[in-house]
PDB file of C-alpha atoms in Angstrom:
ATOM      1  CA  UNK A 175     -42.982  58.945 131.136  1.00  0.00           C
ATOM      2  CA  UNK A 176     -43.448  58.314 127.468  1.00  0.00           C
ATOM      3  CA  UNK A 177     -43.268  61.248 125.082  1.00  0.00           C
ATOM      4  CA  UNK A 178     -46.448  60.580 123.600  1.00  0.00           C
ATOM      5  CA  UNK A 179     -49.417  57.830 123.980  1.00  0.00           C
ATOM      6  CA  UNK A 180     -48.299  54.127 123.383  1.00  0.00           C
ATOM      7  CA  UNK A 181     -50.704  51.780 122.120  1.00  0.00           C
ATOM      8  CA  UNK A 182     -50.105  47.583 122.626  1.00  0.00           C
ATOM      9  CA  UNK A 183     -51.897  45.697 120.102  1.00  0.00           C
ATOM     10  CA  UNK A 184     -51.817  42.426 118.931  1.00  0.00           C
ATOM     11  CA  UNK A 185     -50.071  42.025 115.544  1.00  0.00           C
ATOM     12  CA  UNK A 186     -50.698  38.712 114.971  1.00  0.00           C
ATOM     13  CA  UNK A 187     -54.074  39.318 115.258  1.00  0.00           C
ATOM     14  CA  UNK A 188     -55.817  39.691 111.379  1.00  0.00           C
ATOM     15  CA  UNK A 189     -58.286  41.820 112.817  1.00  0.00           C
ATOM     16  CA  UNK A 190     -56.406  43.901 114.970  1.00  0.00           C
ATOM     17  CA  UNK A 191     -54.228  44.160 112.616  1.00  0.00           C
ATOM     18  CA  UNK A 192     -56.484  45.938 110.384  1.00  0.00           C
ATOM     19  CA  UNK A 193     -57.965  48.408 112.526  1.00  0.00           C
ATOM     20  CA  UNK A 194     -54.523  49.676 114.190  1.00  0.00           C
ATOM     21  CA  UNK A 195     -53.397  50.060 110.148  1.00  0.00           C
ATOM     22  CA  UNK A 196     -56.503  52.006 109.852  1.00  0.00           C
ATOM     23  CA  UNK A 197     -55.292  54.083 112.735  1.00  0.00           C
ATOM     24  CA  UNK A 198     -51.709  54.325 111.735  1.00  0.00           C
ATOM     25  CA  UNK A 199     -52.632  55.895 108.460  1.00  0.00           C
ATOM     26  CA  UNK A 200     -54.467  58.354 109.994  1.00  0.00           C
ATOM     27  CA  UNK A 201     -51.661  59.227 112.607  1.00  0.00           C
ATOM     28  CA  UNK A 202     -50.061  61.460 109.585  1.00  0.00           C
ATOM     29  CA  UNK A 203     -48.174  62.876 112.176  1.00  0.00           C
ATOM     30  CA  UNK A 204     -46.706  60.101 114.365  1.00  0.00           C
ATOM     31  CA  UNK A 205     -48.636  61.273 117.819  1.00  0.00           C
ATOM     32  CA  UNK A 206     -49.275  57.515 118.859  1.00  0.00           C
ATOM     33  CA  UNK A 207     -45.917  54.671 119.219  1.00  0.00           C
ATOM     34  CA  UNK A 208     -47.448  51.910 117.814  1.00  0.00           C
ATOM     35  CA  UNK A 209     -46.173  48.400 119.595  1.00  0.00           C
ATOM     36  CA  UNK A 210     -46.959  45.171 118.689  1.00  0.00           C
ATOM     37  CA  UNK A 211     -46.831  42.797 121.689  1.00  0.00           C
ATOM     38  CA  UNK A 212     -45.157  40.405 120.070  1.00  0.00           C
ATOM     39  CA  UNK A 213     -42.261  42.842 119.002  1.00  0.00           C
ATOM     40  CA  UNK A 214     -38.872  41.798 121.331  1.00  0.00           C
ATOM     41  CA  UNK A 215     -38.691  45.726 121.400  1.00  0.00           C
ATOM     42  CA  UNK A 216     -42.170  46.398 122.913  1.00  0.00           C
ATOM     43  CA  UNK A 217     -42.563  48.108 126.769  1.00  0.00           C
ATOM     44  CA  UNK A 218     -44.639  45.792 127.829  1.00  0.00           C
ATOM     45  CA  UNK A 219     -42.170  45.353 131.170  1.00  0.00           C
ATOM     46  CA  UNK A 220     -41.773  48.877 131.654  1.00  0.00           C
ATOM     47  CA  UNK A 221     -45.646  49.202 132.486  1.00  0.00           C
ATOM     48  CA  UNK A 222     -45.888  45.862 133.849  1.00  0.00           C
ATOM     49  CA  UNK A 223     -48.010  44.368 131.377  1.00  0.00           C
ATOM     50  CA  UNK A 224     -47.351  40.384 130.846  1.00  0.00           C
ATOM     51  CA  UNK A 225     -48.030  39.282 126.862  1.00  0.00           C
ATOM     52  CA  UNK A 226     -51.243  37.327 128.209  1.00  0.00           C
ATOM     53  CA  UNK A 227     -52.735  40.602 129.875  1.00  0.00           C
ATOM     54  CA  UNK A 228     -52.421  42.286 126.500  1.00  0.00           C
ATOM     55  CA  UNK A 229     -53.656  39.837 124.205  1.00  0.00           C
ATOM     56  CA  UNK A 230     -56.345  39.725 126.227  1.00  0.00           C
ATOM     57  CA  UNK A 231     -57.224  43.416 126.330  1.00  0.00           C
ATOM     58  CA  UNK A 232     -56.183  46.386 124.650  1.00  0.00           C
ATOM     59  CA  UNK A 233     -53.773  48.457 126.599  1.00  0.00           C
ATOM     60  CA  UNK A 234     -52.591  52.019 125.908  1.00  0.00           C
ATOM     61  CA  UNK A 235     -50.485  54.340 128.296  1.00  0.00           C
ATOM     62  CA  UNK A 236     -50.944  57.753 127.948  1.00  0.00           C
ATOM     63  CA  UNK A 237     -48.310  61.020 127.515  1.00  0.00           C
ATOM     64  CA  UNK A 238     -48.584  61.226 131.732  1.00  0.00           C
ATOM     65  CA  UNK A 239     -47.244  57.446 132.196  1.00  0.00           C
ATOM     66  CA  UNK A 240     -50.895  55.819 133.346  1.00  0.00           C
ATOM     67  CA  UNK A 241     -52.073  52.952 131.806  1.00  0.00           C
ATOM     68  CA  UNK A 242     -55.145  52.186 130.858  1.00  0.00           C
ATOM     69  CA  UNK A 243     -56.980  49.124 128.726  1.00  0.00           C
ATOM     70  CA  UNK A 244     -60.185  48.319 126.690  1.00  0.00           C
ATOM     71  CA  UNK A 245     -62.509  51.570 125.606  1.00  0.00           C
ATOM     72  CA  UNK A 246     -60.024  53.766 127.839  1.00  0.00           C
ATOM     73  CA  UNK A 247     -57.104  53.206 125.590  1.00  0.00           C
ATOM     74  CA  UNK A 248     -59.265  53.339 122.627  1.00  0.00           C
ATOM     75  CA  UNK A 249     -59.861  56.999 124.102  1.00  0.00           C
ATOM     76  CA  UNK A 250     -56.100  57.718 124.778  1.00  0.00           C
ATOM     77  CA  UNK A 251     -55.638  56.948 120.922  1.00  0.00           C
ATOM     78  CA  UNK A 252     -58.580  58.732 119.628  1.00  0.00           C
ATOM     79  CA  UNK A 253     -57.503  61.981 121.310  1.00  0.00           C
ATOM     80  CA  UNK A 254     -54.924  62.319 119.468  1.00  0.00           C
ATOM     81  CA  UNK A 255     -56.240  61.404 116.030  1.00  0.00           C
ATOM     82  CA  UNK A 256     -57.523  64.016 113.531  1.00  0.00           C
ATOM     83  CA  UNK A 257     -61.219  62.895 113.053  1.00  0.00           C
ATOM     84  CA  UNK A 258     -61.699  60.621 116.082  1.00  0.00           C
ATOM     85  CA  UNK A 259     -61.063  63.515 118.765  1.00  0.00           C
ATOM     86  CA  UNK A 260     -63.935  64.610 118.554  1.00  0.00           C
ATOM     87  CA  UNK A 261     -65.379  61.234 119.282  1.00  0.00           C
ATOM     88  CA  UNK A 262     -63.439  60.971 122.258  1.00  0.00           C
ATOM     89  CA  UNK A 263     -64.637  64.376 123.647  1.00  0.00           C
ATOM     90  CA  UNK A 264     -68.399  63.445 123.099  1.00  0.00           C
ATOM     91  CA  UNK A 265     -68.073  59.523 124.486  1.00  0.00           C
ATOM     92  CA  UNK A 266     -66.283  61.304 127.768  1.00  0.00           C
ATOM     93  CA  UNK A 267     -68.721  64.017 127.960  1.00  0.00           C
ATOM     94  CA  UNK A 268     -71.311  61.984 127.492  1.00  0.00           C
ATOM     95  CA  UNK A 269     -70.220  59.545 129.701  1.00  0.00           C
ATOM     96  CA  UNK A 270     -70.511  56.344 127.945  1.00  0.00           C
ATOM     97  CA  UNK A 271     -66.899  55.151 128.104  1.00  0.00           C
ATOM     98  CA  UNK A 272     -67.887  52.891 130.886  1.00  0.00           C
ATOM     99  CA  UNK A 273     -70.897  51.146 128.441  1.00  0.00           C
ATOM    100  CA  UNK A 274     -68.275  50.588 125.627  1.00  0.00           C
ATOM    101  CA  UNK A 275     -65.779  49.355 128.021  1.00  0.00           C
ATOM    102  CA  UNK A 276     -68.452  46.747 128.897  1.00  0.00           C
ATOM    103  CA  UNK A 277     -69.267  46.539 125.115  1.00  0.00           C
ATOM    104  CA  UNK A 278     -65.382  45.989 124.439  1.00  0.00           C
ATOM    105  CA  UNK A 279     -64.638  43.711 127.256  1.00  0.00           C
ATOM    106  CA  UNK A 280     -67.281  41.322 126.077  1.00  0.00           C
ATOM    107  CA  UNK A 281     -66.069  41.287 122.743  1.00  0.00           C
ATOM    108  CA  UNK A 282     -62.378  40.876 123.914  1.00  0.00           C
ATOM    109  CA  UNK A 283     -62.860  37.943 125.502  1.00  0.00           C
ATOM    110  CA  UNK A 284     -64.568  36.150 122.988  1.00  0.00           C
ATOM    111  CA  UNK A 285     -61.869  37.615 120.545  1.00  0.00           C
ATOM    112  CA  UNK A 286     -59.048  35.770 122.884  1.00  0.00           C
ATOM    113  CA  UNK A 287     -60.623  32.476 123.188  1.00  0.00           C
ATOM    114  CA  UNK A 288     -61.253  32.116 119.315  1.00  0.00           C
ATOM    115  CA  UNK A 289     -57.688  33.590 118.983  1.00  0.00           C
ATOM    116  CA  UNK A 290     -56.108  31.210 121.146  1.00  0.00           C
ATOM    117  CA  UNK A 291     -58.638  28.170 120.570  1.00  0.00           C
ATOM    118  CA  UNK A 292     -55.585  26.435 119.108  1.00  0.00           C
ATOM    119  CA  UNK A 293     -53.304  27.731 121.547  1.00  0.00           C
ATOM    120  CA  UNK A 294     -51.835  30.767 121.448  1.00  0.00           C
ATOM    121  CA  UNK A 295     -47.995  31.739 120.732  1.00  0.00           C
ATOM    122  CA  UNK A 296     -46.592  33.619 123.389  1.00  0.00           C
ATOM    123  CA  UNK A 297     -43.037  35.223 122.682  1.00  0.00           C
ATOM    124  CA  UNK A 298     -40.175  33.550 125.057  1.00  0.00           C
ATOM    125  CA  UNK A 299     -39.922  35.206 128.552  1.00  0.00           C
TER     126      UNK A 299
END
């Protein structure tokens, strides 16, 4: 069980790469372990997550050890951010994870195939 959320992004993504820097400054105090997939020292095999999966989606496991991808990790991240938690509390109570999982999943995919429209570099197994 992880001490505190991990999120997987892509970091050879330009875009990705943005937004998690957007995150990571405001994680002033270090409540999220930020791993890039294509980092040899990621856990990607601890959770059973193959580099494909995540550069497909975004995956995040939370401090109880379950995994979850897309909007959900978004939500596992934004809980613990000052100024997104309450945004997580209101899309949960709300209930419209589930529409911007849809929302994310569609944009996801059309993120990967653009991404990988040359082919994409996948770390040695």
């Amino acid at each position: 069980m992880p001490a505190k959320p991990i999120l997987f992004y892509d970091g050879q993504c330009p875009l990705c790469r943005r937004e998690i820097d957007h995150y990571r400054k405001v994680d002033k105090q270090a409540r999220i372990d930020w791993q890039d997939i294509f980092d040899s020292n990621n856990a990607l095999a601890r959770y059973q997550l193959g580099h494909t999966d995540a550069m497909k989606v975004i995956h995040a496991v939370d401090s109880a050890g379950n995994l979850h991808s897309g909007a959900h990790a978004f939500v596992v991240v934004w809980q613990e951010l000052p100024g997104y938690r309450h945004l997580a509390t209101l899309l949960k109570k709300l209930r419209l994870v589930g529409l911007m999982n849809r929302a994310y999943h569609v944009f996801a995919r059309l993120r990967f195939r653009s991404r990988c429209k040359q082919g994409c570099e996948l770390p040695p197994r």
